[in-house]
Amino acid sequence: MKEKFQLILKYLRGDATLDERLEVMEWASQSDVNRKELETMRRIYDAVLLSDYDDASAGGKRKPAAHIFRWAVSAAAAAAIAAGIWFFGFSNEPEPQALAAATLEAPVGHQTVTVLNDGTRIRLNSGSKLEICGDNVDERRVILNGEAYFDVAENPDRPFIVRTSGMEVQVLGTEFNVTAYDEIQSVVLVEGKVEARPLDGSARVTMHPDQLFEYDASSGGRVLADVCPAEYISWTEGYVLLRSTSVSEIFTKLERYFGVEIACPDDFLEDVKVSGKFMLTDGLETALENIALLVPVRYEYGDDGKTVTVRAED
């Protein structure tokens, strides 16, 4: 347990090696309990970094963040064990927001977390927008443009509906990810059961955990496939998980998150696959440098700082 704690601490500090990061990522993907445990430890660590913790016994000197973090985790765990509950069910959520008409936005390069007054937790990815349609006795409805992860509070009498430009996703209580940046939109189900309904009037699709439903609003094309959800929801933990992912798809993810345009005049990258992990918090420059280590390419920024051209290495 001590070794695991030290490994996770290095991961949260950002000084873990690539192999160590992958080890933590793999551990977190093994179960929902592990994933929530890592998420809670991240919240505690972030809170410690933002706190002004002074200890009189230490002569008024501030203790190292790692020491405070270890103390906070240990104290919370002891209290939870005494209460007979699993510690990592504990979390510090944002204050609940009323389910009233409102628009939420995540700035480029950032994520936002909102908890509605019914207990539903919504994490918006970079550059995404969510419209809450107000309180309704029959349903809970939001409209998404971009990407969001939903942890919906169960209420059999009031289904939760996510509408995009191309489909509707209806649930009672579950966890799932919706991507709707453009005409190709998708739902990845982590827990529970959801029903996806394309707005073109075609048949509804009932999804089960570890499934992806992808819908092309321009052609009407549909795909239902078994997937590993960790590959699609890793952004909620601040990284992008790559498992034989094409470089062009990686560029698309980076474009969306960092609000840039990545041009690749050469088509040789279309068939190049990459596996690994990029920390979004490390920034665009680090991500591009990591790609250049794996693939023979060079890149250069445009004068506006918003465009990047990637070419084959000479």
mmCIF file of C-alpha atoms in Angstrom:
data_model
loop_
_atom_site.group_PDB
_atom_site.id
_atom_site.type_symbol
_atom_site.label_atom_id
_atom_site.label_comp_id
_atom_site.label_asym_id
_atom_site.label_seq_id
_atom_site.Cartn_x
_atom_site.Cartn_y
_atom_site.Cartn_z
ATOM 1 C CA MET A 1 0.000 0.000 0.000
ATOM 2 C CA LYS A 2 2.882 2.372 0.856
ATOM 3 C CA GLU A 3 4.488 1.747 -2.545
ATOM 4 C CA LYS A 4 1.181 2.382 -4.307
ATOM 5 C CA PHE A 5 0.735 5.604 -2.342
ATOM 6 C CA GLN A 6 4.185 6.843 -3.362
ATOM 7 C CA LEU A 7 3.529 5.950 -6.991
ATOM 8 C CA ILE A 8 0.205 7.815 -7.043
ATOM 9 C CA LEU A 9 1.813 10.802 -5.318
ATOM 10 C CA LYS A 10 4.471 10.977 -8.059
ATOM 11 C CA TYR A 11 1.708 10.702 -10.655
ATOM 12 C CA LEU A 12 -0.235 13.599 -9.114
ATOM 13 C CA ARG A 13 2.913 15.732 -8.779
ATOM 14 C CA GLY A 14 3.615 15.205 -12.469
ATOM 15 C CA ASP A 15 7.131 13.790 -12.035
ATOM 16 C CA ALA A 16 6.337 10.102 -12.654
ATOM 17 C CA THR A 17 8.032 8.374 -15.572
ATOM 18 C CA LEU A 18 5.987 7.261 -18.567
ATOM 19 C CA ASP A 19 6.022 3.638 -17.317
ATOM 20 C CA GLU A 20 4.877 4.773 -13.859
ATOM 21 C CA ARG A 21 2.083 6.860 -15.358
ATOM 22 C CA LEU A 22 0.948 3.907 -17.430
ATOM 23 C CA GLU A 23 1.009 1.702 -14.317
ATOM 24 C CA VAL A 24 -1.273 4.108 -12.430
ATOM 25 C CA MET A 25 -3.526 4.450 -15.470
ATOM 26 C CA GLU A 26 -3.804 0.664 -15.838
ATOM 27 C CA TRP A 27 -4.573 0.269 -12.128
ATOM 28 C CA ALA A 28 -7.284 2.948 -12.326
ATOM 29 C CA SER A 29 -8.877 1.267 -15.343
ATOM 30 C CA GLN A 30 -9.151 -2.118 -13.615
ATOM 31 C CA SER A 31 -12.268 -1.167 -11.664
ATOM 32 C CA ASP A 32 -14.641 1.684 -10.963
ATOM 33 C CA VAL A 33 -13.518 1.632 -7.322
ATOM 34 C CA ASN A 34 -9.904 2.241 -8.345
ATOM 35 C CA ARG A 35 -10.925 5.030 -10.725
ATOM 36 C CA LYS A 36 -12.926 6.821 -8.042
ATOM 37 C CA GLU A 37 -10.116 6.288 -5.532
ATOM 38 C CA LEU A 38 -7.638 8.019 -7.828
ATOM 39 C CA GLU A 39 -10.108 10.826 -8.523
ATOM 40 C CA THR A 40 -10.616 11.479 -4.829
ATOM 41 C CA MET A 41 -6.892 11.435 -4.103
ATOM 42 C CA ARG A 42 -6.433 13.970 -6.895
ATOM 43 C CA ARG A 43 -9.034 16.263 -5.293
ATOM 44 C CA ILE A 44 -7.334 16.010 -1.907
ATOM 45 C CA TYR A 45 -3.946 16.733 -3.455
ATOM 46 C CA ASP A 46 -5.289 19.749 -5.369
ATOM 47 C CA ALA A 47 -6.917 21.056 -2.210
ATOM 48 C CA VAL A 48 -3.633 20.696 -0.319
ATOM 49 C CA LEU A 49 -1.763 22.672 -2.965
ATOM 50 C CA LEU A 50 -4.282 25.493 -2.661
ATOM 51 C CA SER A 51 -4.406 25.523 1.134
ATOM 52 C CA ASP A 52 -2.499 27.782 3.517
ATOM 53 C CA TYR A 53 -1.527 25.123 6.062
ATOM 54 C CA ASP A 54 0.697 26.383 8.889
ATOM 55 C CA ASP A 55 1.728 24.238 11.836
ATOM 56 C CA ALA A 56 2.677 25.992 15.079
ATOM 57 C CA SER A 57 4.659 22.957 16.183
ATOM 58 C CA ALA A 58 6.839 23.401 13.113
ATOM 59 C CA GLY A 59 7.748 26.947 14.090
ATOM 60 C CA GLY A 60 5.155 28.476 11.815
ATOM 61 C CA LYS A 61 6.763 26.951 8.728
ATOM 62 C CA ARG A 62 4.624 25.477 6.042
ATOM 63 C CA LYS A 63 4.819 21.721 5.769
ATOM 64 C CA PRO A 64 5.577 20.100 2.391
ATOM 65 C CA ALA A 65 2.499 19.334 0.274
ATOM 66 C CA ALA A 66 3.357 15.620 0.236
ATOM 67 C CA HIS A 67 3.344 15.516 4.059
ATOM 68 C CA ILE A 68 0.001 17.315 4.302
ATOM 69 C CA PHE A 69 -1.453 15.154 1.520
ATOM 70 C CA ARG A 70 -0.411 11.964 3.328
ATOM 71 C CA TRP A 71 -1.902 13.256 6.558
ATOM 72 C CA ALA A 72 -5.178 14.266 4.868
ATOM 73 C CA VAL A 73 -5.586 10.893 3.156
ATOM 74 C CA SER A 74 -4.750 8.964 6.341
ATOM 75 C CA ALA A 75 -7.094 11.034 8.506
ATOM 76 C CA ALA A 76 -9.982 10.711 6.057
ATOM 77 C CA ALA A 77 -9.399 6.975 5.696
ATOM 78 C CA ALA A 78 -9.349 6.451 9.482
ATOM 79 C CA ALA A 79 -12.584 8.375 9.932
ATOM 80 C CA ALA A 80 -14.260 6.411 7.147
ATOM 81 C CA ILE A 81 -13.146 3.050 8.531
ATOM 82 C CA ALA A 82 -14.473 4.019 11.966
ATOM 83 C CA ALA A 83 -17.798 4.878 10.350
ATOM 84 C CA GLY A 84 -17.871 1.533 8.537
ATOM 85 C CA ILE A 85 -17.761 2.995 5.004
ATOM 86 C CA TRP A 86 -15.312 2.797 2.108
ATOM 87 C CA PHE A 87 -13.087 5.850 2.245
ATOM 88 C CA PHE A 88 -12.963 6.704 -1.406
ATOM 89 C CA GLY A 89 -16.698 7.133 -1.652
ATOM 90 C CA PHE A 90 -15.870 10.468 0.044
ATOM 91 C CA SER A 91 -15.380 13.502 -2.206
ATOM 92 C CA ASN A 92 -15.535 17.268 -2.093
ATOM 93 C CA GLU A 93 -18.046 18.199 -4.759
ATOM 94 C CA PRO A 94 -18.904 21.694 -5.967
ATOM 95 C CA GLU A 95 -22.001 23.232 -4.427
ATOM 96 C CA PRO A 96 -25.153 21.810 -6.089
ATOM 97 C CA GLN A 97 -26.683 24.018 -8.762
ATOM 98 C CA ALA A 98 -30.427 24.384 -9.230
ATOM 99 C CA LEU A 99 -31.829 22.628 -12.291
ATOM 100 C CA ALA A 100 -32.865 25.946 -13.802
ATOM 101 C CA ALA A 101 -32.344 27.311 -17.293
ATOM 102 C CA ALA A 102 -28.656 28.158 -17.656
ATOM 103 C CA THR A 103 -25.698 27.767 -20.021
ATOM 104 C CA LEU A 104 -22.400 26.290 -18.853
ATOM 105 C CA GLU A 105 -19.145 26.578 -20.801
ATOM 106 C CA ALA A 106 -15.654 25.116 -20.400
ATOM 107 C CA PRO A 107 -12.928 27.485 -21.625
ATOM 108 C CA VAL A 108 -10.390 26.157 -24.122
ATOM 109 C CA GLY A 109 -7.687 24.221 -22.290
ATOM 110 C CA HIS A 110 -9.813 23.731 -19.173
ATOM 111 C CA GLN A 111 -12.551 21.491 -17.779
ATOM 112 C CA THR A 112 -15.476 22.419 -15.548
ATOM 113 C CA VAL A 113 -17.432 20.313 -13.058
ATOM 114 C CA THR A 114 -21.030 21.069 -12.082
ATOM 115 C CA VAL A 115 -23.286 19.239 -9.641
ATOM 116 C CA LEU A 116 -27.026 19.763 -10.120
ATOM 117 C CA ASN A 117 -29.417 19.867 -7.189
ATOM 118 C CA ASP A 118 -30.657 16.350 -8.021
ATOM 119 C CA GLY A 119 -27.123 15.001 -7.449
ATOM 120 C CA THR A 120 -26.197 14.637 -11.126
ATOM 121 C CA ARG A 121 -22.524 15.416 -11.742
ATOM 122 C CA ILE A 122 -21.427 16.809 -15.127
ATOM 123 C CA ARG A 123 -17.837 17.325 -16.291
ATOM 124 C CA LEU A 124 -17.460 19.468 -19.428
ATOM 125 C CA ASN A 125 -14.411 19.045 -21.640
ATOM 126 C CA SER A 126 -12.428 21.928 -23.124
ATOM 127 C CA GLY A 127 -14.380 24.218 -25.462
ATOM 128 C CA SER A 128 -17.727 22.528 -24.722
ATOM 129 C CA LYS A 129 -21.068 24.129 -23.964
ATOM 130 C CA LEU A 130 -24.042 22.708 -22.046
ATOM 131 C CA GLU A 131 -27.500 24.262 -21.924
ATOM 132 C CA ILE A 132 -29.709 23.288 -18.984
ATOM 133 C CA CYS A 133 -33.301 23.493 -20.147
ATOM 134 C CA GLY A 134 -34.841 24.226 -16.749
ATOM 135 C CA ASP A 135 -36.924 22.302 -14.259
ATOM 136 C CA ASN A 136 -39.633 19.994 -15.567
ATOM 137 C CA VAL A 137 -41.832 17.566 -13.635
ATOM 138 C CA ASP A 138 -41.574 14.901 -16.353
ATOM 139 C CA GLU A 139 -37.895 14.991 -17.335
ATOM 140 C CA ARG A 140 -34.448 16.512 -16.840
ATOM 141 C CA ARG A 141 -33.073 17.812 -20.150
ATOM 142 C CA VAL A 142 -29.772 19.341 -21.274
ATOM 143 C CA ILE A 143 -28.359 20.243 -24.700
ATOM 144 C CA LEU A 144 -24.684 19.498 -25.387
ATOM 145 C CA ASN A 145 -22.287 20.943 -27.926
ATOM 146 C CA GLY A 146 -18.863 19.357 -27.415
ATOM 147 C CA GLU A 147 -18.008 16.608 -24.928
ATOM 148 C CA ALA A 148 -19.188 15.826 -21.412
ATOM 149 C CA TYR A 149 -19.101 13.024 -18.874
ATOM 150 C CA PHE A 150 -22.341 12.458 -16.968
ATOM 151 C CA ASP A 151 -22.879 10.725 -13.636
ATOM 152 C CA VAL A 152 -26.674 10.896 -13.459
ATOM 153 C CA ALA A 153 -28.641 10.590 -10.218
ATOM 154 C CA GLU A 154 -31.318 7.932 -10.587
ATOM 155 C CA ASN A 155 -34.948 9.067 -10.696
ATOM 156 C CA PRO A 156 -37.375 6.627 -12.387
ATOM 157 C CA ASP A 157 -40.052 9.312 -12.573
ATOM 158 C CA ARG A 158 -37.865 11.895 -14.318
ATOM 159 C CA PRO A 159 -35.520 10.495 -16.997
ATOM 160 C CA PHE A 160 -32.386 12.501 -17.807
ATOM 161 C CA ILE A 161 -32.090 13.431 -21.495
ATOM 162 C CA VAL A 162 -28.981 14.690 -23.287
ATOM 163 C CA ARG A 163 -29.741 16.216 -26.677
ATOM 164 C CA THR A 164 -27.097 16.965 -29.310
ATOM 165 C CA SER A 165 -27.434 18.240 -32.864
ATOM 166 C CA GLY A 166 -27.863 14.676 -34.079
ATOM 167 C CA MET A 167 -29.344 12.500 -31.339
ATOM 168 C CA GLU A 168 -30.883 12.144 -27.900
ATOM 169 C CA VAL A 169 -29.581 9.976 -25.070
ATOM 170 C CA GLN A 170 -32.074 9.029 -22.352
ATOM 171 C CA VAL A 171 -31.155 7.534 -18.971
ATOM 172 C CA LEU A 172 -32.564 7.009 -15.497
ATOM 173 C CA GLY A 173 -29.284 6.833 -13.585
ATOM 174 C CA THR A 174 -25.898 5.882 -14.981
ATOM 175 C CA GLU A 175 -22.433 7.046 -16.055
ATOM 176 C CA PHE A 176 -21.624 7.754 -19.686
ATOM 177 C CA ASN A 177 -19.642 9.990 -22.032
ATOM 178 C CA VAL A 178 -21.120 11.950 -24.952
ATOM 179 C CA THR A 179 -19.034 13.460 -27.746
ATOM 180 C CA ALA A 180 -20.804 15.849 -30.121
ATOM 181 C CA TYR A 181 -18.304 18.304 -31.580
ATOM 182 C CA ASP A 182 -19.378 17.738 -35.177
ATOM 183 C CA GLU A 183 -21.596 15.489 -37.289
ATOM 184 C CA ILE A 184 -19.942 12.268 -36.066
ATOM 185 C CA GLN A 185 -21.264 11.878 -32.524
ATOM 186 C CA SER A 186 -20.880 9.107 -29.972
ATOM 187 C CA VAL A 187 -21.944 7.726 -26.620
ATOM 188 C CA VAL A 188 -19.740 5.480 -24.467
ATOM 189 C CA LEU A 189 -21.491 3.742 -21.585
ATOM 190 C CA VAL A 190 -19.569 3.084 -18.366
ATOM 191 C CA GLU A 191 -22.342 1.983 -15.985
ATOM 192 C CA GLY A 192 -26.077 1.283 -16.183
ATOM 193 C CA LYS A 193 -28.101 1.376 -19.393
ATOM 194 C CA VAL A 194 -28.893 4.156 -21.853
ATOM 195 C CA GLU A 195 -31.052 4.539 -24.924
ATOM 196 C CA ALA A 196 -29.697 6.511 -27.874
ATOM 197 C CA ARG A 197 -32.141 7.863 -30.468
ATOM 198 C CA PRO A 198 -30.898 9.513 -33.674
ATOM 199 C CA LEU A 199 -32.995 12.572 -34.570
ATOM 200 C CA ASP A 200 -33.460 11.313 -38.147
ATOM 201 C CA GLY A 201 -36.219 9.017 -36.884
ATOM 202 C CA SER A 202 -34.243 5.776 -37.200
ATOM 203 C CA ALA A 203 -34.481 3.016 -34.614
ATOM 204 C CA ARG A 204 -33.433 3.566 -31.007
ATOM 205 C CA VAL A 205 -30.363 1.761 -29.697
ATOM 206 C CA THR A 206 -30.235 0.303 -26.183
ATOM 207 C CA MET A 207 -26.688 0.274 -24.848
ATOM 208 C CA HIS A 208 -25.040 -1.781 -22.128
ATOM 209 C CA PRO A 209 -21.797 -1.094 -20.212
ATOM 210 C CA ASP A 210 -18.548 -1.080 -22.221
ATOM 211 C CA GLN A 211 -20.322 -0.241 -25.460
ATOM 212 C CA LEU A 212 -19.892 2.599 -27.961
ATOM 213 C CA PHE A 213 -22.662 3.927 -30.176
ATOM 214 C CA GLU A 214 -21.448 6.194 -32.967
ATOM 215 C CA TYR A 215 -23.795 8.098 -35.254
ATOM 216 C CA ASP A 216 -22.955 10.086 -38.387
ATOM 217 C CA ALA A 217 -25.596 12.817 -38.650
ATOM 218 C CA SER A 218 -24.614 13.587 -42.262
ATOM 219 C CA SER A 219 -24.915 10.061 -43.683
ATOM 220 C CA GLY A 220 -27.068 8.299 -41.082
ATOM 221 C CA GLY A 221 -24.329 5.722 -40.514
ATOM 222 C CA ARG A 222 -24.463 3.852 -37.191
ATOM 223 C CA VAL A 223 -21.980 1.730 -35.269
ATOM 224 C CA LEU A 224 -22.526 -0.222 -32.039
ATOM 225 C CA ALA A 225 -19.357 -1.837 -30.714
ATOM 226 C CA ASP A 226 -17.736 -3.195 -27.553
ATOM 227 C CA VAL A 227 -14.932 -0.906 -26.333
ATOM 228 C CA CYS A 228 -12.713 -0.148 -23.368
ATOM 229 C CA PRO A 229 -14.340 2.944 -21.785
ATOM 230 C CA ALA A 230 -11.004 4.097 -20.308
ATOM 231 C CA GLU A 231 -9.850 5.091 -23.790
ATOM 232 C CA TYR A 232 -12.780 7.483 -24.131
ATOM 233 C CA ILE A 233 -13.083 8.939 -20.632
ATOM 234 C CA SER A 234 -9.408 9.368 -19.706
ATOM 235 C CA TRP A 235 -9.781 13.119 -20.377
ATOM 236 C CA THR A 236 -11.788 13.356 -17.135
ATOM 237 C CA GLU A 237 -8.574 12.397 -15.306
ATOM 238 C CA GLY A 238 -6.470 14.948 -17.201
ATOM 239 C CA TYR A 239 -4.841 12.691 -19.792
ATOM 240 C CA VAL A 240 -5.419 11.109 -23.186
ATOM 241 C CA LEU A 241 -5.072 7.325 -23.324
ATOM 242 C CA LEU A 242 -3.812 5.960 -26.633
ATOM 243 C CA ARG A 243 -4.128 2.342 -27.686
ATOM 244 C CA SER A 244 -3.128 1.895 -31.336
ATOM 245 C CA THR A 245 -4.608 5.329 -32.030
ATOM 246 C CA SER A 246 -3.927 6.956 -35.392
ATOM 247 C CA VAL A 247 -1.792 10.087 -35.287
ATOM 248 C CA SER A 248 -4.468 11.997 -37.198
ATOM 249 C CA GLU A 249 -6.994 11.153 -34.469
ATOM 250 C CA ILE A 250 -4.518 12.330 -31.822
ATOM 251 C CA PHE A 251 -4.182 15.637 -33.651
ATOM 252 C CA THR A 252 -7.973 16.008 -33.649
ATOM 253 C CA LYS A 253 -8.056 15.524 -29.869
ATOM 254 C CA LEU A 254 -5.289 18.081 -29.373
ATOM 255 C CA GLU A 255 -7.028 20.567 -31.674
ATOM 256 C CA ARG A 256 -10.233 20.362 -29.684
ATOM 257 C CA TYR A 257 -8.635 20.605 -26.276
ATOM 258 C CA PHE A 258 -6.123 23.369 -26.951
ATOM 259 C CA GLY A 259 -8.125 25.355 -29.503
ATOM 260 C CA VAL A 260 -5.545 25.137 -32.295
ATOM 261 C CA GLU A 261 -5.490 23.954 -35.903
ATOM 262 C CA ILE A 262 -2.963 21.244 -36.733
ATOM 263 C CA ALA A 263 -2.207 20.899 -40.439
ATOM 264 C CA CYS A 264 -0.470 17.828 -41.811
ATOM 265 C CA PRO A 265 0.182 18.209 -45.567
ATOM 266 C CA ASP A 266 1.747 14.760 -45.841
ATOM 267 C CA ASP A 267 -0.605 11.763 -45.775
ATOM 268 C CA PHE A 268 1.988 9.281 -44.478
ATOM 269 C CA LEU A 269 0.621 9.655 -40.923
ATOM 270 C CA GLU A 270 -2.817 8.272 -41.795
ATOM 271 C CA ASP A 271 -1.776 4.682 -41.109
ATOM 272 C CA VAL A 272 0.618 5.374 -38.213
ATOM 273 C CA LYS A 273 -0.642 4.058 -34.862
ATOM 274 C CA VAL A 274 0.574 5.175 -31.449
ATOM 275 C CA SER A 275 0.074 3.742 -27.951
ATOM 276 C CA GLY A 276 0.781 5.551 -24.698
ATOM 277 C CA LYS A 277 -0.532 8.478 -22.713
ATOM 278 C CA PHE A 278 -0.459 12.275 -22.934
ATOM 279 C CA MET A 279 -1.033 14.440 -19.893
ATOM 280 C CA LEU A 280 -3.276 17.318 -20.940
ATOM 281 C CA THR A 281 -1.937 19.378 -18.046
ATOM 282 C CA ASP A 282 1.562 19.235 -19.574
ATOM 283 C CA GLY A 283 0.399 21.427 -22.452
ATOM 284 C CA LEU A 284 0.379 21.249 -26.246
ATOM 285 C CA GLU A 285 4.138 21.683 -26.644
ATOM 286 C CA THR A 286 4.906 18.601 -24.550
ATOM 287 C CA ALA A 287 2.312 16.527 -26.422
ATOM 288 C CA LEU A 288 3.863 17.477 -29.777
ATOM 289 C CA GLU A 289 7.349 16.730 -28.468
ATOM 290 C CA ASN A 290 6.198 13.277 -27.332
ATOM 291 C CA ILE A 291 4.722 12.567 -30.761
ATOM 292 C CA ALA A 292 7.999 13.639 -32.385
ATOM 293 C CA LEU A 293 9.810 11.077 -30.205
ATOM 294 C CA LEU A 294 7.554 8.285 -31.474
ATOM 295 C CA VAL A 295 7.047 9.343 -35.094
ATOM 296 C CA PRO A 296 9.617 10.907 -37.490
ATOM 297 C CA VAL A 297 8.002 14.345 -37.747
ATOM 298 C CA ARG A 298 8.836 17.976 -37.078
ATOM 299 C CA TYR A 299 6.402 20.751 -36.304
ATOM 300 C CA GLU A 300 6.312 24.534 -36.405
ATOM 301 C CA TYR A 301 3.872 27.164 -35.140
ATOM 302 C CA GLY A 302 2.246 29.753 -37.346
ATOM 303 C CA ASP A 303 2.664 33.468 -36.677
ATOM 304 C CA ASP A 304 -0.736 33.618 -34.972
ATOM 305 C CA GLY A 305 0.206 30.908 -32.465
ATOM 306 C CA LYS A 306 -3.070 29.123 -33.238
ATOM 307 C CA THR A 307 -1.878 26.959 -36.123
ATOM 308 C CA VAL A 308 0.676 24.150 -36.145
ATOM 309 C CA THR A 309 2.120 22.524 -39.264
ATOM 310 C CA VAL A 310 3.445 18.986 -38.959
ATOM 311 C CA ARG A 311 5.746 17.547 -41.654
ATOM 312 C CA ALA A 312 7.789 14.418 -42.189
ATOM 313 C CA GLU A 313 11.268 14.606 -40.723
ATOM 314 C CA ASP A 314 13.890 15.047 -43.446
#
